[in-house]
Amino acid sequence: TPFYAESGGQIGDTGHIFGNGFQFVVHDTKKNREGTYFHIGKINAGSVEVGDVLSAQIDGLRRARIRRNHTATHLLHAALRANCGEHIRQAGSFVGDEYLRFDFTQPESLASDMLTSIENDVNNSILQSKHVETEITEVQEAIEAGAMALFGEKYGDNVRMVRIDDTSLELCGGTHVDRTSEIGSF
């Protein structure tokens, strides 16, 4: 399936599955612990049989907004660590098509001038149109390369590492832009 299932704070894809008179509107995509994908939605027409050939189409505009917000969370994480210190760690997140939320560890609230500095750092990374690349590697190699990981998460032998030029290196299975300039502004 081309549909991204809700995972790691990123919401699941929506779209359509169709073929030979069959129409299914996908309202959400989830997966269970075994990795089985579930397309949640409504049949608008027809029926489907085992062996039928179907086409699956995600909502591309919505996916693009989610990708922008997800990459922005990585830039935000890097800017928080650069401005506040290496003690900053992600403690949760929500990545949707309309907004993002980034939870992090910090002993005191951030002053308004610190928030402005963080926002400026993220926007500067966006304006620099930094390259975003993903690589599948062994988990130990990723950690040795300095990739940030959520150590409460379970990782397999091979992991997906997302690098934003010299700004961010994290283990992440979510969707991302190709260049930070695609985000627009933060």
CSV table of C-alpha atoms in Angstrom, one decimal:
chain,number,residue,atom,x,y,z
A,1,THR,CA,0.0,0.0,0.0
A,2,PRO,CA,1.2,3.5,-0.7
A,3,PHE,CA,-0.7,4.7,2.5
A,4,TYR,CA,1.4,5.7,5.5
A,5,ALA,CA,0.0,4.2,8.7
A,6,GLU,CA,-0.1,6.3,11.8
A,7,SER,CA,3.2,5.9,13.6
A,8,GLY,CA,5.8,7.8,15.6
A,9,GLY,CA,3.5,10.8,16.1
A,10,GLN,CA,2.6,11.1,12.4
A,11,ILE,CA,-1.0,10.7,11.4
A,12,GLY,CA,-2.1,8.1,8.9
A,13,ASP,CA,-2.9,8.9,5.2
A,14,THR,CA,-6.3,9.3,3.6
A,15,GLY,CA,-7.4,8.8,0.0
A,16,HIS,CA,-9.2,6.3,-2.2
A,17,ILE,CA,-9.0,2.7,-3.2
A,18,PHE,CA,-10.9,1.9,-6.4
A,19,GLY,CA,-11.3,-0.5,-9.3
A,20,ASN,CA,-14.0,-2.1,-11.5
A,21,GLY,CA,-16.9,-0.3,-10.0
A,22,PHE,CA,-15.5,-0.5,-6.5
A,23,GLN,CA,-15.0,2.8,-4.6
A,24,PHE,CA,-13.6,3.0,-1.0
A,25,VAL,CA,-12.8,6.3,0.7
A,26,VAL,CA,-9.9,5.9,3.2
A,27,HIS,CA,-10.4,8.1,6.2
A,28,ASP,CA,-7.4,6.9,8.1
A,29,THR,CA,-4.6,4.3,7.9
A,30,LYS,CA,-3.3,2.4,10.9
A,31,LYS,CA,-1.2,-0.7,11.5
A,32,ASN,CA,-1.0,-3.3,14.3
A,33,ARG,CA,2.1,-4.5,16.1
A,34,GLU,CA,2.7,-7.2,13.5
A,35,GLY,CA,2.8,-4.5,10.8
A,36,THR,CA,-0.6,-5.3,9.1
A,37,TYR,CA,-2.0,-2.2,7.6
A,38,PHE,CA,-5.7,-1.3,8.1
A,39,HIS,CA,-7.4,1.2,5.7
A,40,ILE,CA,-10.3,2.6,7.7
A,41,GLY,CA,-13.1,4.2,5.7
A,42,LYS,CA,-16.3,3.7,3.8
A,43,ILE,CA,-17.4,1.8,0.7
A,44,ASN,CA,-19.1,4.2,-1.6
A,45,ALA,CA,-19.9,1.8,-4.4
A,46,GLY,CA,-19.5,-1.8,-5.5
A,47,SER,CA,-17.8,-4.7,-3.7
A,48,VAL,CA,-14.4,-6.3,-3.8
A,49,GLU,CA,-13.4,-10.0,-4.1
A,50,VAL,CA,-10.1,-11.7,-3.3
A,51,GLY,CA,-7.9,-11.4,-6.5
A,52,ASP,CA,-9.5,-8.1,-7.8
A,53,VAL,CA,-7.1,-5.6,-9.1
A,54,LEU,CA,-7.4,-2.2,-7.3
A,55,SER,CA,-5.7,1.1,-7.4
A,56,ALA,CA,-4.8,3.0,-4.3
A,57,GLN,CA,-4.4,6.8,-4.3
A,58,ILE,CA,-3.4,8.9,-1.3
A,59,ASP,CA,-4.5,12.5,-0.8
A,60,GLY,CA,-1.3,14.0,-2.2
A,61,LEU,CA,-2.0,17.6,-1.0
A,62,ARG,CA,-2.6,16.4,2.6
A,63,ARG,CA,0.5,14.2,2.5
A,64,ALA,CA,2.6,17.2,1.3
A,65,ARG,CA,1.4,19.2,4.3
A,66,ILE,CA,2.2,16.3,6.7
A,67,ARG,CA,5.6,15.9,5.2
A,68,ARG,CA,6.4,19.6,5.7
A,69,ASN,CA,5.3,19.5,9.3
A,70,HIS,CA,7.3,16.3,10.0
A,71,THR,CA,10.5,17.7,8.6
A,72,ALA,CA,9.8,20.9,10.6
A,73,THR,CA,9.7,18.9,13.8
A,74,HIS,CA,13.3,17.6,13.1
A,75,LEU,CA,14.4,21.2,12.5
A,76,LEU,CA,12.7,22.3,15.7
A,77,HIS,CA,14.4,19.5,17.7
A,78,ALA,CA,17.8,20.6,16.3
A,79,ALA,CA,17.1,24.3,17.1
A,80,LEU,CA,16.0,23.5,20.6
A,81,ARG,CA,19.2,21.5,21.3
A,82,ALA,CA,21.4,24.3,19.7
A,83,ASN,CA,19.7,27.0,21.8
A,84,CYS,CA,18.8,25.3,25.0
A,85,GLY,CA,21.4,22.5,25.3
A,86,GLU,CA,22.1,18.9,24.6
A,87,HIS,CA,19.8,17.8,27.4
A,88,ILE,CA,16.8,18.5,25.2
A,89,ARG,CA,15.1,15.2,24.2
A,90,GLN,CA,11.9,14.6,22.3
A,91,ALA,CA,9.2,13.3,24.7
A,92,GLY,CA,6.4,12.9,22.1
A,93,SER,CA,4.9,14.6,19.1
A,94,PHE,CA,2.0,15.0,16.9
A,95,VAL,CA,2.5,15.5,13.1
A,96,GLY,CA,-0.7,16.4,11.2
A,97,ASP,CA,-1.6,18.2,8.1
A,98,GLU,CA,-2.7,21.3,9.9
A,99,TYR,CA,-0.1,21.6,12.7
A,100,LEU,CA,2.6,20.0,14.6
A,101,ARG,CA,3.2,19.6,18.3
A,102,PHE,CA,6.6,18.8,19.7
A,103,ASP,CA,7.0,17.7,23.4
A,104,PHE,CA,10.4,17.9,24.9
A,105,THR,CA,12.3,17.7,28.2
A,106,GLN,CA,13.3,21.1,29.7
A,107,PRO,CA,13.5,22.0,33.4
A,108,GLU,CA,12.2,25.5,33.0
A,109,SER,CA,9.9,27.4,30.6
A,110,LEU,CA,11.5,29.2,27.6
A,111,ALA,CA,11.8,33.0,27.6
A,112,SER,CA,10.3,34.9,24.7
A,113,ASP,CA,13.7,35.9,23.3
A,114,MET,CA,14.7,32.2,23.4
A,115,LEU,CA,11.5,31.2,21.5
A,116,THR,CA,12.3,33.9,18.9
A,117,SER,CA,15.8,32.6,18.5
A,118,ILE,CA,14.6,29.0,18.1
A,119,GLU,CA,12.0,30.1,15.5
A,120,ASN,CA,14.6,32.1,13.6
A,121,ASP,CA,17.0,29.1,13.5
A,122,VAL,CA,14.2,26.9,12.1
A,123,ASN,CA,13.3,29.5,9.5
A,124,ASN,CA,17.0,29.9,8.6
A,125,SER,CA,17.3,26.2,8.0
A,126,ILE,CA,14.2,26.4,5.8
A,127,LEU,CA,15.5,29.3,3.8
A,128,GLN,CA,18.8,27.5,3.2
A,129,SER,CA,16.9,24.8,1.3
A,130,LYS,CA,18.9,22.1,3.0
A,131,HIS,CA,18.8,18.6,1.5
A,132,VAL,CA,16.8,15.9,3.3
A,133,GLU,CA,17.9,12.4,2.7
A,134,THR,CA,16.9,9.0,4.1
A,135,GLU,CA,19.1,6.0,4.4
A,136,ILE,CA,18.4,2.4,5.6
A,137,THR,CA,21.3,1.3,7.8
A,138,GLU,CA,22.0,-1.0,10.7
A,139,VAL,CA,20.8,0.4,14.1
A,140,GLN,CA,24.3,0.3,15.6
A,141,GLU,CA,25.8,2.1,12.6
A,142,ALA,CA,23.1,4.8,12.9
A,143,ILE,CA,23.9,5.3,16.6
A,144,GLU,CA,27.6,5.4,15.9
A,145,ALA,CA,27.0,8.1,13.2
A,146,GLY,CA,25.3,10.2,15.9
A,147,ALA,CA,21.7,9.7,15.0
A,148,MET,CA,19.1,10.8,17.6
A,149,ALA,CA,16.9,7.9,18.6
A,150,LEU,CA,13.9,7.6,21.0
A,151,PHE,CA,15.2,4.9,23.2
A,152,GLY,CA,11.8,3.9,24.4
A,153,GLU,CA,11.0,2.9,20.8
A,154,LYS,CA,11.7,-0.6,19.5
A,155,TYR,CA,14.0,-0.7,16.5
A,156,GLY,CA,14.8,-3.7,14.3
A,157,ASP,CA,18.2,-4.6,13.0
A,158,ASN,CA,17.8,-2.1,10.1
A,159,VAL,CA,16.6,1.4,10.7
A,160,ARG,CA,15.7,4.4,8.6
A,161,MET,CA,17.9,7.4,9.2
A,162,VAL,CA,16.8,10.9,8.2
A,163,ARG,CA,19.6,13.5,7.6
A,164,ILE,CA,19.0,17.2,7.1
A,165,ASP,CA,22.5,18.3,5.8
A,166,ASP,CA,24.6,19.3,8.9
A,167,THR,CA,21.5,20.2,11.0
A,168,SER,CA,19.8,17.0,12.0
A,169,LEU,CA,20.3,13.2,12.0
A,170,GLU,CA,17.5,11.1,13.5
A,171,LEU,CA,16.0,7.7,13.3
A,172,CYS,CA,12.6,8.2,11.7
A,173,GLY,CA,10.1,6.2,9.7
A,174,GLY,CA,7.9,9.1,8.7
A,175,THR,CA,7.4,11.0,5.5
A,176,HIS,CA,9.6,14.1,4.8
A,177,VAL,CA,10.2,16.8,2.2
A,178,ASP,CA,13.2,16.6,-0.2
A,179,ARG,CA,14.5,20.1,0.6
A,180,THR,CA,13.7,22.2,3.7
A,181,SER,CA,12.5,25.1,1.4
A,182,GLU,CA,9.4,23.0,0.7
A,183,ILE,CA,8.3,23.8,4.2
A,184,GLY,CA,7.7,27.4,3.5
A,185,SER,CA,7.9,29.0,6.9
A,186,PHE,CA,7.7,28.0,10.6
